[in-house]
mmCIF file with all atom_site columns, N, CA and C in Angstrom:
data_model
loop_
_atom_site.group_PDB
_atom_site.id
_atom_site.type_symbol
_atom_site.label_atom_id
_atom_site.label_alt_id
_atom_site.label_comp_id
_atom_site.label_asym_id
_atom_site.label_entity_id
_atom_site.label_seq_id
_atom_site.pdbx_PDB_ins_code
_atom_site.Cartn_x
_atom_site.Cartn_y
_atom_site.Cartn_z
_atom_site.occupancy
_atom_site.B_iso_or_equiv
_atom_site.pdbx_formal_charge
_atom_site.auth_seq_id
_atom_site.auth_comp_id
_atom_site.auth_asym_id
_atom_site.auth_atom_id
_atom_site.pdbx_PDB_model_num
ATOM 1   N N  . MET A 1 1  ? -15.135 9.086   6.760   1.00 85.00 ? 1  MET A N  1
ATOM 2   C CA . MET A 1 1  ? -14.189 9.280   5.682   1.00 85.00 ? 1  MET A CA 1
ATOM 3   C C  . MET A 1 1  ? -13.525 7.949   5.333   1.00 85.00 ? 1  MET A C  1
ATOM 4   N N  . THR A 1 2  ? -13.134 7.848   4.086   1.00 95.00 ? 2  THR A N  1
ATOM 5   C CA . THR A 1 2  ? -12.433 6.672   3.608   1.00 95.00 ? 2  THR A CA 1
ATOM 6   C C  . THR A 1 2  ? -11.100 7.116   3.020   1.00 95.00 ? 2  THR A C  1
ATOM 7   N N  . TYR A 1 3  ? -10.066 6.328   3.289   1.00 97.00 ? 3  TYR A N  1
ATOM 8   C CA . TYR A 1 3  ? -8.720  6.632   2.816   1.00 97.00 ? 3  TYR A CA 1
ATOM 9   C C  . TYR A 1 3  ? -8.172  5.434   2.066   1.00 97.00 ? 3  TYR A C  1
ATOM 10  N N  . GLU A 1 4  ? -7.233  5.700   1.166   1.00 97.00 ? 4  GLU A N  1
ATOM 11  C CA . GLU A 1 4  ? -6.535  4.615   0.493   1.00 97.00 ? 4  GLU A CA 1
ATOM 12  C C  . GLU A 1 4  ? -5.060  4.967   0.362   1.00 97.00 ? 4  GLU A C  1
ATOM 13  N N  . VAL A 1 5  ? -4.252  3.925   0.255   1.00 97.00 ? 5  VAL A N  1
ATOM 14  C CA . VAL A 1 5  ? -2.832  4.085   -0.006  1.00 97.00 ? 5  VAL A CA 1
ATOM 15  C C  . VAL A 1 5  ? -2.664  4.028   -1.517  1.00 97.00 ? 5  VAL A C  1
ATOM 16  N N  . GLN A 1 6  ? -2.001  5.023   -2.066  1.00 97.00 ? 6  GLN A N  1
ATOM 17  C CA . GLN A 1 6  ? -1.744  5.043   -3.500  1.00 97.00 ? 6  GLN A CA 1
ATOM 18  C C  . GLN A 1 6  ? -0.249  4.940   -3.745  1.00 97.00 ? 6  GLN A C  1
ATOM 19  N N  . GLN A 1 7  ? 0.095   4.330   -4.871  1.00 96.00 ? 7  GLN A N  1
ATOM 20  C CA . GLN A 1 7  ? 1.490   4.183   -5.277  1.00 96.00 ? 7  GLN A CA 1
ATOM 21  C C  . GLN A 1 7  ? 1.687   4.904   -6.606  1.00 96.00 ? 7  GLN A C  1
ATOM 22  N N  . GLN A 1 8  ? 2.809   5.600   -6.729  1.00 96.00 ? 8  GLN A N  1
ATOM 23  C CA . GLN A 1 8  ? 3.158   6.268   -7.979  1.00 96.00 ? 8  GLN A CA 1
ATOM 24  C C  . GLN A 1 8  ? 3.654   5.211   -8.961  1.00 96.00 ? 8  GLN A C  1
ATOM 25  N N  . THR A 1 9  ? 2.965   5.074   -10.087 1.00 94.00 ? 9  THR A N  1
ATOM 26  C CA . THR A 1 9  ? 3.369   4.108   -11.107 1.00 94.00 ? 9  THR A CA 1
ATOM 27  C C  . THR A 1 9  ? 3.789   4.859   -12.366 1.00 94.00 ? 9  THR A C  1
ATOM 28  N N  . LEU A 1 10 ? 4.637   4.237   -13.150 1.00 93.00 ? 10 LEU A N  1
ATOM 29  C CA . LEU A 1 10 ? 5.110   4.869   -14.381 1.00 93.00 ? 10 LEU A CA 1
ATOM 30  C C  . LEU A 1 10 ? 4.005   4.980   -15.416 1.00 93.00 ? 10 LEU A C  1
ATOM 31  N N  . SER A 1 11 ? 3.165   3.971   -15.508 1.00 95.00 ? 11 SER A N  1
ATOM 32  C CA . SER A 1 11 ? 2.172   3.945   -16.578 1.00 95.00 ? 11 SER A CA 1
ATOM 33  C C  . SER A 1 11 ? 0.853   4.623   -16.233 1.00 95.00 ? 11 SER A C  1
ATOM 34  N N  . GLU A 1 12 ? 0.477   4.634   -14.940 1.00 95.00 ? 12 GLU A N  1
ATOM 35  C CA . GLU A 1 12 ? -0.846  5.136   -14.581 1.00 95.00 ? 12 GLU A CA 1
ATOM 36  C C  . GLU A 1 12 ? -0.826  6.317   -13.612 1.00 95.00 ? 12 GLU A C  1
ATOM 37  N N  . GLY A 1 13 ? 0.337   6.752   -13.179 1.00 96.00 ? 13 GLY A N  1
ATOM 38  C CA . GLY A 1 13 ? 0.397   7.811   -12.177 1.00 96.00 ? 13 GLY A CA 1
ATOM 39  C C  . GLY A 1 13 ? 0.067   7.256   -10.797 1.00 96.00 ? 13 GLY A C  1
ATOM 40  N N  . TRP A 1 14 ? -0.603  8.063   -9.980  1.00 97.00 ? 14 TRP A N  1
ATOM 41  C CA . TRP A 1 14 ? -0.973  7.645   -8.624  1.00 97.00 ? 14 TRP A CA 1
ATOM 42  C C  . TRP A 1 14 ? -2.213  6.751   -8.671  1.00 97.00 ? 14 TRP A C  1
ATOM 43  N N  . VAL A 1 15 ? -2.078  5.500   -8.206  1.00 96.00 ? 15 VAL A N  1
ATOM 44  C CA . VAL A 1 15 ? -3.206  4.565   -8.181  1.00 96.00 ? 15 VAL A CA 1
ATOM 45  C C  . VAL A 1 15 ? -3.157  3.726   -6.908  1.00 96.00 ? 15 VAL A C  1
ATOM 46  N N  . ASN A 1 16 ? -4.309  3.220   -6.528  1.00 96.00 ? 16 ASN A N  1
ATOM 47  C CA . ASN A 1 16 ? -4.397  2.284   -5.409  1.00 96.00 ? 16 ASN A CA 1
ATOM 48  C C  . ASN A 1 16 ? -4.018  0.902   -5.941  1.00 96.00 ? 16 ASN A C  1
ATOM 49  N N  . THR A 1 17 ? -2.870  0.396   -5.524  1.00 93.00 ? 17 THR A N  1
ATOM 50  C CA . THR A 1 17 ? -2.410  -0.926  -5.957  1.00 93.00 ? 17 THR A CA 1
ATOM 51  C C  . THR A 1 17 ? -2.620  -1.975  -4.866  1.00 93.00 ? 17 THR A C  1
ATOM 52  N N  . TRP A 1 18 ? -3.258  -1.593  -3.767  1.00 93.00 ? 18 TRP A N  1
ATOM 53  C CA . TRP A 1 18 ? -3.474  -2.501  -2.645  1.00 93.00 ? 18 TRP A CA 1
ATOM 54  C C  . TRP A 1 18 ? -4.842  -3.154  -2.788  1.00 93.00 ? 18 TRP A C  1
ATOM 55  N N  . SER A 1 19 ? -4.880  -4.462  -2.603  1.00 93.00 ? 19 SER A N  1
ATOM 56  C CA . SER A 1 19 ? -6.152  -5.159  -2.725  1.00 93.00 ? 19 SER A CA 1
ATOM 57  C C  . SER A 1 19 ? -6.303  -6.197  -1.623  1.00 93.00 ? 19 SER A C  1
ATOM 58  N N  . ILE A 1 20 ? -7.545  -6.609  -1.437  1.00 93.00 ? 20 ILE A N  1
ATOM 59  C CA . ILE A 1 20 ? -7.907  -7.634  -0.456  1.00 93.00 ? 20 ILE A CA 1
ATOM 60  C C  . ILE A 1 20 ? -8.574  -8.766  -1.214  1.00 93.00 ? 20 ILE A C  1
ATOM 61  N N  . GLU A 1 21 ? -8.136  -9.999  -0.934  1.00 94.00 ? 21 GLU A N  1
ATOM 62  C CA . GLU A 1 21 ? -8.817  -11.159 -1.513  1.00 94.00 ? 21 GLU A CA 1
ATOM 63  C C  . GLU A 1 21 ? -9.654  -11.804 -0.418  1.00 94.00 ? 21 GLU A C  1
ATOM 64  N N  . HIS A 1 22 ? -10.947 -11.894 -0.666  1.00 94.00 ? 22 HIS A N  1
ATOM 65  C CA . HIS A 1 22 ? -11.881 -12.469 0.299   1.00 94.00 ? 22 HIS A CA 1
ATOM 66  C C  . HIS A 1 22 ? -11.888 -14.003 0.179   1.00 94.00 ? 22 HIS A C  1
ATOM 67  N N  . HIS A 1 23 ? -12.451 -14.646 1.197   1.00 95.00 ? 23 HIS A N  1
ATOM 68  C CA . HIS A 1 23 ? -12.506 -16.106 1.227   1.00 95.00 ? 23 HIS A CA 1
ATOM 69  C C  . HIS A 1 23 ? -13.239 -16.686 0.026   1.00 95.00 ? 23 HIS A C  1
ATOM 70  N N  . ASP A 1 24 ? -14.196 -15.942 -0.514  1.00 96.00 ? 24 ASP A N  1
ATOM 71  C CA . ASP A 1 24 ? -14.956 -16.440 -1.657  1.00 96.00 ? 24 ASP A CA 1
ATOM 72  C C  . ASP A 1 24 ? -14.270 -16.143 -2.997  1.00 96.00 ? 24 ASP A C  1
ATOM 73  N N  . GLY A 1 25 ? -13.041 -15.589 -2.941  1.00 94.00 ? 25 GLY A N  1
ATOM 74  C CA . GLY A 1 25 ? -12.288 -15.321 -4.161  1.00 94.00 ? 25 GLY A CA 1
ATOM 75  C C  . GLY A 1 25 ? -12.447 -13.927 -4.719  1.00 94.00 ? 25 GLY A C  1
ATOM 76  N N  . ARG A 1 26 ? -13.401 -13.154 -4.179  1.00 95.00 ? 26 ARG A N  1
ATOM 77  C CA . ARG A 1 26 ? -13.568 -11.770 -4.640  1.00 95.00 ? 26 ARG A CA 1
ATOM 78  C C  . ARG A 1 26 ? -12.340 -10.948 -4.265  1.00 95.00 ? 26 ARG A C  1
ATOM 79  N N  . ILE A 1 27 ? -11.957 -10.065 -5.157  1.00 95.00 ? 27 ILE A N  1
ATOM 80  C CA . ILE A 1 27 ? -10.838 -9.165  -4.900  1.00 95.00 ? 27 ILE A CA 1
ATOM 81  C C  . ILE A 1 27 ? -11.350 -7.742  -5.018  1.00 95.00 ? 27 ILE A C  1
ATOM 82  N N  . GLU A 1 28 ? -11.010 -6.922  -4.036  1.00 95.00 ? 28 GLU A N  1
ATOM 83  C CA . GLU A 1 28 ? -11.411 -5.520  -4.081  1.00 95.00 ? 28 GLU A CA 1
ATOM 84  C C  . GLU A 1 28 ? -10.264 -4.645  -3.587  1.00 95.00 ? 28 GLU A C  1
ATOM 85  N N  . LEU A 1 29 ? -10.305 -3.382  -3.968  1.00 95.00 ? 29 LEU A N  1
ATOM 86  C CA . LEU A 1 29 ? -9.290  -2.449  -3.514  1.00 95.00 ? 29 LEU A CA 1
ATOM 87  C C  . LEU A 1 29 ? -9.390  -2.277  -2.007  1.00 95.00 ? 29 LEU A C  1
ATOM 88  N N  . GLU A 1 30 ? -8.234  -2.182  -1.355  1.00 95.00 ? 30 GLU A N  1
ATOM 89  C CA . GLU A 1 30 ? -8.222  -2.002  0.092   1.00 95.00 ? 30 GLU A CA 1
ATOM 90  C C  . GLU A 1 30 ? -8.410  -0.524  0.418   1.00 95.00 ? 30 GLU A C  1
ATOM 91  N N  . ARG A 1 31 ? -9.307  -0.258  1.345   1.00 96.00 ? 31 ARG A N  1
ATOM 92  C CA . ARG A 1 31 ? -9.573  1.100   1.811   1.00 96.00 ? 31 ARG A CA 1
ATOM 93  C C  . ARG A 1 31 ? -9.601  1.076   3.331   1.00 96.00 ? 31 ARG A C  1
ATOM 94  N N  . PHE A 1 32 ? -9.409  2.234   3.936   1.00 96.00 ? 32 PHE A N  1
ATOM 95  C CA . PHE A 1 32 ? -9.276  2.334   5.382   1.00 96.00 ? 32 PHE A CA 1
ATOM 96  C C  . PHE A 1 32 ? -10.244 3.375   5.933   1.00 96.00 ? 32 PHE A C  1
ATOM 97  N N  . GLY A 1 33 ? -10.696 3.163   7.158   1.00 95.00 ? 33 GLY A N  1
ATOM 98  C CA . GLY A 1 33 ? -11.657 4.053   7.778   1.00 95.00 ? 33 GLY A CA 1
ATOM 99  C C  . GLY A 1 33 ? -11.072 5.329   8.345   1.00 95.00 ? 33 GLY A C  1
ATOM 100 N N  . SER A 1 34 ? -9.733  5.393   8.454   1.00 96.00 ? 34 SER A N  1
ATOM 101 C CA . SER A 1 34 ? -9.099  6.603   8.965   1.00 96.00 ? 34 SER A CA 1
ATOM 102 C C  . SER A 1 34 ? -7.700  6.735   8.373   1.00 96.00 ? 34 SER A C  1
ATOM 103 N N  . PHE A 1 35 ? -7.177  7.952   8.443   1.00 97.00 ? 35 PHE A N  1
ATOM 104 C CA . PHE A 1 35 ? -5.811  8.195   7.996   1.00 97.00 ? 35 PHE A CA 1
ATOM 105 C C  . PHE A 1 35 ? -4.847  7.332   8.819   1.00 97.00 ? 35 PHE A C  1
ATOM 106 N N  . GLY A 1 36 ? -5.086  7.253   10.127  1.00 97.00 ? 36 GLY A N  1
ATOM 107 C CA . GLY A 1 36 ? -4.225  6.473   11.016  1.00 97.00 ? 36 GLY A CA 1
ATOM 108 C C  . GLY A 1 36 ? -4.166  5.000   10.642  1.00 97.00 ? 36 GLY A C  1
ATOM 109 N N  . GLU A 1 37 ? -5.306  4.430   10.270  1.00 97.00 ? 37 GLU A N  1
ATOM 110 C CA . GLU A 1 37 ? -5.328  3.024   9.852   1.00 97.00 ? 37 GLU A CA 1
ATOM 111 C C  . GLU A 1 37 ? -4.520  2.828   8.578   1.00 97.00 ? 37 GLU A C  1
ATOM 112 N N  . ALA A 1 38 ? -4.660  3.751   7.651   1.00 97.00 ? 38 ALA A N  1
ATOM 113 C CA . ALA A 1 38 ? -3.895  3.660   6.397   1.00 97.00 ? 38 ALA A CA 1
ATOM 114 C C  . ALA A 1 38 ? -2.403  3.803   6.679   1.00 97.00 ? 38 ALA A C  1
ATOM 115 N N  . GLN A 1 39 ? -2.044  4.744   7.555   1.00 97.00 ? 39 GLN A N  1
ATOM 116 C CA . GLN A 1 39 ? -0.636  4.946   7.900   1.00 97.00 ? 39 GLN A CA 1
ATOM 117 C C  . GLN A 1 39 ? -0.060  3.712   8.576   1.00 97.00 ? 39 GLN A C  1
ATOM 118 N N  . ALA A 1 40 ? -0.827  3.099   9.472   1.00 97.00 ? 40 ALA A N  1
ATOM 119 C CA . ALA A 1 40 ? -0.369  1.886   10.157  1.00 97.00 ? 40 ALA A CA 1
ATOM 120 C C  . ALA A 1 40 ? -0.135  0.758   9.155   1.00 97.00 ? 40 ALA A C  1
ATOM 121 N N  . ALA A 1 41 ? -1.020  0.619   8.181   1.00 96.00 ? 41 ALA A N  1
ATOM 122 C CA . ALA A 1 41 ? -0.851  -0.425  7.156   1.00 96.00 ? 41 ALA A CA 1
ATOM 123 C C  . ALA A 1 41 ? 0.384   -0.152  6.310   1.00 96.00 ? 41 ALA A C  1
ATOM 124 N N  . LEU A 1 42 ? 0.609   1.106   5.965   1.00 96.00 ? 42 LEU A N  1
ATOM 125 C CA . LEU A 1 42 ? 1.786   1.467   5.174   1.00 96.00 ? 42 LEU A CA 1
ATOM 126 C C  . LEU A 1 42 ? 3.060   1.225   5.981   1.00 96.00 ? 42 LEU A C  1
ATOM 127 N N  . ASP A 1 43 ? 3.063   1.590   7.254   1.00 96.00 ? 43 ASP A N  1
ATOM 128 C CA . ASP A 1 43 ? 4.220   1.346   8.115   1.00 96.00 ? 43 ASP A CA 1
ATOM 129 C C  . ASP A 1 43 ? 4.494   -0.144  8.241   1.00 96.00 ? 43 ASP A C  1
ATOM 130 N N  . GLU A 1 44 ? 3.435   -0.951  8.386   1.00 96.00 ? 44 GLU A N  1
ATOM 131 C CA . GLU A 1 44 ? 3.598   -2.407  8.481   1.00 96.00 ? 44 GLU A CA 1
ATOM 132 C C  . GLU A 1 44 ? 4.189   -2.968  7.181   1.00 96.00 ? 44 GLU A C  1
ATOM 133 N N  . PHE A 1 45 ? 3.731   -2.458  6.049   1.00 94.00 ? 45 PHE A N  1
ATOM 134 C CA . PHE A 1 45 ? 4.253   -2.881  4.752   1.00 94.00 ? 45 PHE A CA 1
ATOM 135 C C  . PHE A 1 45 ? 5.766   -2.636  4.683   1.00 94.00 ? 45 PHE A C  1
ATOM 136 N N  . PHE A 1 46 ? 6.197   -1.432  5.063   1.00 94.00 ? 46 PHE A N  1
ATOM 137 C CA . PHE A 1 46 ? 7.623   -1.124  5.010   1.00 94.00 ? 46 PHE A CA 1
ATOM 138 C C  . PHE A 1 46 ? 8.424   -1.938  6.024   1.00 94.00 ? 46 PHE A C  1
ATOM 139 N N  . ALA A 1 47 ? 7.845   -2.234  7.164   1.00 95.00 ? 47 ALA A N  1
ATOM 140 C CA . ALA A 1 47 ? 8.519   -3.080  8.154   1.00 95.00 ? 47 ALA A CA 1
ATOM 141 C C  . ALA A 1 47 ? 8.700   -4.507  7.615   1.00 95.00 ? 47 ALA A C  1
ATOM 142 N N  . GLU A 1 48 ? 7.690   -5.027  6.931   1.00 93.00 ? 48 GLU A N  1
ATOM 143 C CA . GLU A 1 48 ? 7.790   -6.364  6.343   1.00 93.00 ? 48 GLU A CA 1
ATOM 144 C C  . GLU A 1 48 ? 8.862   -6.410  5.259   1.00 93.00 ? 48 GLU A C  1
ATOM 145 N N  . ILE A 1 49 ? 8.932   -5.365  4.438   1.00 92.00 ? 49 ILE A N  1
ATOM 146 C CA . ILE A 1 49 ? 9.956   -5.305  3.393   1.00 92.00 ? 49 ILE A CA 1
ATOM 147 C C  . ILE A 1 49 ? 11.333  -5.267  4.040   1.00 92.00 ? 49 ILE A C  1
ATOM 148 N N  . ALA A 1 50 ? 11.502  -4.444  5.083   1.00 92.00 ? 50 ALA A N  1
ATOM 149 C CA . ALA A 1 50 ? 12.786  -4.355  5.776   1.00 92.00 ? 50 ALA A CA 1
ATOM 150 C C  . ALA A 1 50 ? 13.183  -5.697  6.384   1.00 92.00 ? 50 ALA A C  1
ATOM 151 N N  . ASP A 1 51 ? 12.218  -6.421  6.966   1.00 93.00 ? 51 ASP A N  1
ATOM 152 C CA . ASP A 1 51 ? 12.496  -7.747  7.529   1.00 93.00 ? 51 ASP A CA 1
ATOM 153 C C  . ASP A 1 51 ? 12.919  -8.729  6.444   1.00 93.00 ? 51 ASP A C  1
ATOM 154 N N  . GLU A 1 52 ? 12.244  -8.698  5.301   1.00 92.00 ? 52 GLU A N  1
ATOM 155 C CA . GLU A 1 52 ? 12.601  -9.590  4.190   1.00 92.00 ? 52 GLU A CA 1
ATOM 156 C C  . GLU A 1 52 ? 14.014  -9.302  3.692   1.00 92.00 ? 52 GLU A C  1
ATOM 157 N N  . ILE A 1 53 ? 14.390  -8.040  3.638   1.00 91.00 ? 53 ILE A N  1
ATOM 158 C CA . ILE A 1 53 ? 15.751  -7.681  3.220   1.00 91.00 ? 53 ILE A CA 1
ATOM 159 C C  . ILE A 1 53 ? 16.748  -8.140  4.273   1.00 91.00 ? 53 ILE A C  1
ATOM 160 N N  . ALA A 1 54 ? 16.439  -7.919  5.548   1.00 92.00 ? 54 ALA A N  1
ATOM 161 C CA . ALA A 1 54 ? 17.350  -8.289  6.639   1.00 92.00 ? 54 ALA A CA 1
ATOM 162 C C  . ALA A 1 54 ? 17.588  -9.790  6.716   1.00 92.00 ? 54 ALA A C  1
ATOM 163 N N  . THR A 1 55 ? 16.572  -10.590 6.368   1.00 93.00 ? 55 THR A N  1
ATOM 164 C CA . THR A 1 55 ? 16.706  -12.050 6.454   1.00 93.00 ? 55 THR A CA 1
ATOM 165 C C  . THR A 1 55 ? 17.151  -12.686 5.143   1.00 93.00 ? 55 THR A C  1
ATOM 166 N N  . GLY A 1 56 ? 17.368  -11.863 4.118   1.00 91.00 ? 56 GLY A N  1
ATOM 167 C CA . GLY A 1 56 ? 17.835  -12.394 2.842   1.00 91.00 ? 56 GLY A CA 1
ATOM 168 C C  . GLY A 1 56 ? 16.743  -12.940 1.939   1.00 91.00 ? 56 GLY A C  1
ATOM 169 N N  . GLN A 1 57 ? 15.494  -12.759 2.312   1.00 90.00 ? 57 GLN A N  1
ATOM 170 C CA . GLN A 1 57 ? 14.388  -13.221 1.471   1.00 90.00 ? 57 GLN A CA 1
ATOM 171 C C  . GLN A 1 57 ? 14.182  -12.308 0.265   1.00 90.00 ? 57 GLN A C  1
ATOM 172 N N  . ARG A 1 58 ? 14.719  -11.099 0.354   1.00 91.00 ? 58 ARG A N  1
ATOM 173 C CA . ARG A 1 58 ? 14.571  -10.093 -0.694  1.00 91.00 ? 58 ARG A CA 1
ATOM 174 C C  . ARG A 1 58 ? 15.925  -9.401  -0.837  1.00 91.00 ? 58 ARG A C  1
ATOM 175 N N  . PRO A 1 59 ? 16.385  -9.186  -2.070  1.00 89.00 ? 59 PRO A N  1
ATOM 176 C CA . PRO A 1 59 ? 17.656  -8.476  -2.253  1.00 89.00 ? 59 PRO A CA 1
ATOM 177 C C  . PRO A 1 59 ? 17.586  -7.062  -1.661  1.00 89.00 ? 59 PRO A C  1
ATOM 178 N N  . TYR A 1 60 ? 18.714  -6.576  -1.153  1.00 83.00 ? 60 TYR A N  1
ATOM 179 C CA . TYR A 1 60 ? 18.747  -5.275  -0.481  1.00 83.00 ? 60 TYR A CA 1
ATOM 180 C C  . TYR A 1 60 ? 18.312  -4.127  -1.400  1.00 83.00 ? 60 TYR A C  1
ATOM 181 N N  . ASP A 1 61 ? 18.487  -4.302  -2.701  1.00 84.00 ? 61 ASP A N  1
ATOM 182 C CA . ASP A 1 61 ? 18.114  -3.243  -3.636  1.00 84.00 ? 61 ASP A CA 1
ATOM 183 C C  . ASP A 1 61 ? 16.727  -3.467  -4.250  1.00 84.00 ? 61 ASP A C  1
ATOM 184 N N  . ASN A 1 62 ? 15.917  -4.308  -3.590  1.00 82.00 ? 62 ASN A N  1
ATOM 185 C CA . ASN A 1 62 ? 14.586  -4.626  -4.103  1.00 82.00 ? 62 ASN A CA 1
ATOM 186 C C  . ASN A 1 62 ? 13.498  -4.138  -3.142  1.00 82.00 ? 62 ASN A C  1
ATOM 187 N N  . GLY A 1 63 ? 13.722  -2.975  -2.551  1.00 81.00 ? 63 GLY A N  1
ATOM 188 C CA . GLY A 1 63 ? 12.729  -2.394  -1.650  1.00 81.00 ? 63 GLY A CA 1
ATOM 189 C C  . GLY A 1 63 ? 11.945  -1.316  -2.354  1.00 81.00 ? 63 GLY A C  1
ATOM 190 N N  . TYR A 1 64 ? 11.325  -0.471  -1.581  1.00 87.00 ? 64 TYR A N  1
ATOM 191 C CA . TYR A 1 64 ? 10.531  0.638   -2.098  1.00 87.00 ? 64 TYR A CA 1
ATOM 192 C C  . TYR A 1 64 ? 10.971  1.918   -1.412  1.00 87.00 ? 64 TYR A C  1
ATOM 193 N N  . ASP A 1 65 ? 10.718  3.023   -2.058  1.00 90.00 ? 65 ASP A N  1
ATOM 194 C CA . ASP A 1 65 ? 10.965  4.343   -1.493  1.00 90.00 ? 65 ASP A CA 1
ATOM 195 C C  . ASP A 1 65 ? 9.638   4.862   -0.953  1.00 90.00 ? 65 ASP A C  1
ATOM 196 N N  . ARG A 1 66 ? 9.642   5.393   0.252   1.00 92.00 ? 66 ARG A N  1
ATOM 197 C CA . ARG A 1 66 ? 8.399   5.912   0.839   1.00 92.00 ? 66 ARG A CA 1
ATOM 198 C C  . ARG A 1 66 ? 7.774   7.004   -0.015  1.00 92.00 ? 66 ARG A C  1
ATOM 199 N N  . ASP A 1 67 ? 8.586   7.710   -0.792  1.00 94.00 ? 67 ASP A N  1
ATOM 200 C CA . ASP A 1 67 ? 8.056   8.772   -1.655  1.00 94.00 ? 67 ASP A CA 1
ATOM 201 C C  . ASP A 1 67 ? 7.184   8.224   -2.784  1.00 94.00 ? 67 ASP A C  1
ATOM 202 N N  . GLU A 1 68 ? 7.226   6.910   -3.010  1.00 95.00 ? 68 GLU A N  1
ATOM 203 C CA . GLU A 1 68 ? 6.388   6.282   -4.039  1.00 95.00 ? 68 GLU A CA 1
ATOM 204 C C  . GLU A 1 68 ? 4.956   6.063   -3.559  1.00 95.00 ? 68 GLU A C  1
ATOM 205 N N  . PHE A 1 69 ? 4.699   6.353   -2.283  1.00 97.00 ? 69 PHE A N  1
ATOM 206 C CA . PHE A 1 69 ? 3.394   6.079   -1.689  1.00 97.00 ? 69 PHE A CA 1
ATOM 207 C C  . PHE A 1 69 ? 2.834   7.334   -1.046  1.00 97.00 ? 69 PHE A C  1
ATOM 208 N N  . ARG A 1 70 ? 1.503   7.409   -1.051  1.00 97.00 ? 70 ARG A N  1
ATOM 209 C CA . ARG A 1 70 ? 0.822   8.488   -0.349  1.00 97.00 ? 70 ARG A CA 1
ATOM 210 C C  . ARG A 1 70 ? -0.532  7.974   0.136   1.00 97.00 ? 70 ARG A C  1
ATOM 211 N N  . ILE A 1 71 ? -1.082  8.671   1.112   1.00 98.00 ? 71 ILE A N  1
ATOM 212 C CA . ILE A 1 71 ? -2.410  8.345   1.632   1.00 98.00 ? 71 ILE A CA 1
ATOM 213 C C  . ILE A 1 71 ? -3.349  9.457   1.192   1.00 98.00 ? 71 ILE A C  1
ATOM 214 N N  . VAL A 1 72 ? -4.485  9.049   0.622   1.00 97.00 ? 72 VAL A N  1
ATOM 215 C CA . VAL A 1 72 ? -5.420  10.006  0.054   1.00 97.00 ? 72 VAL A CA 1
ATOM 216 C C  . VAL A 1 72 ? -6.804  9.807   0.686   1.00 97.00 ? 72 VAL A C  1
ATOM 217 N N  . LYS A 1 73 ? -7.419  10.930  1.051   1.00 96.00 ? 73 LYS A N  1
ATOM 218 C CA . LYS A 1 73 ? -8.801  10.883  1.524   1.00 96.00 ? 73 LYS A CA 1
ATOM 219 C C  . LYS A 1 73 ? -9.700  10.883  0.297   1.00 96.00 ? 73 LYS A C  1
ATOM 220 N N  . LEU A 1 74 ? -10.601 9.919   0.229   1.00 95.00 ? 74 LEU A N  1
ATOM 221 C CA . LEU A 1 74 ? -11.493 9.803   -0.912  1.00 95.00 ? 74 LEU A CA 1
ATOM 222 C C  . LEU A 1 74 ? -12.731 10.668  -0.722  1.00 95.00 ? 74 LEU A C  1
ATOM 223 N N  . ALA A 1 75 ? -13.221 11.188  -1.801  1.00 87.00 ? 75 ALA A N  1
ATOM 224 C CA . ALA A 1 75 ? -14.441 11.990  -1.769  1.00 87.00 ? 75 ALA A CA 1
ATOM 225 C C  . ALA A 1 75 ? -15.617 11.096  -1.403  1.00 87.00 ? 75 ALA A C  1
ATOM 226 N N  . ALA A 1 76 ? -16.542 11.632  -0.668  1.00 75.00 ? 76 ALA A N  1
ATOM 227 C CA . ALA A 1 76 ? -17.747 10.868  -0.313  1.00 75.00 ? 76 ALA A CA 1
ATOM 228 C C  . ALA A 1 76 ? -18.529 10.557  -1.581  1.00 75.00 ? 76 ALA A C  1
ATOM 229 N N  . SER A 1 77 ? -19.043 9.331   -1.645  1.00 57.00 ? 77 SER A N  1
ATOM 230 C CA . SER A 1 77 ? -19.801 8.949   -2.844  1.00 57.00 ? 77 SER A CA 1
ATOM 231 C C  . SER A 1 77 ? -21.285 9.035   -2.624  1.00 57.00 ? 77 SER A C  1
#
């Protein structure tokens, strides 16, 4: 199974806004091999945002709400 983290956007609804840039410059959507891997990545993202707010690198009101994100199992292709 493949999973992705999706974010609720105003213009497009729920979309995968996470991407990976490879060494050769290619960019592709980030996908995960399990729900747990996707959850760990999402938890790490929120921890990084919290650290940036705590250290003053990001304004306290410039974070995200967890309700803006979800993990979705993708249909087999």
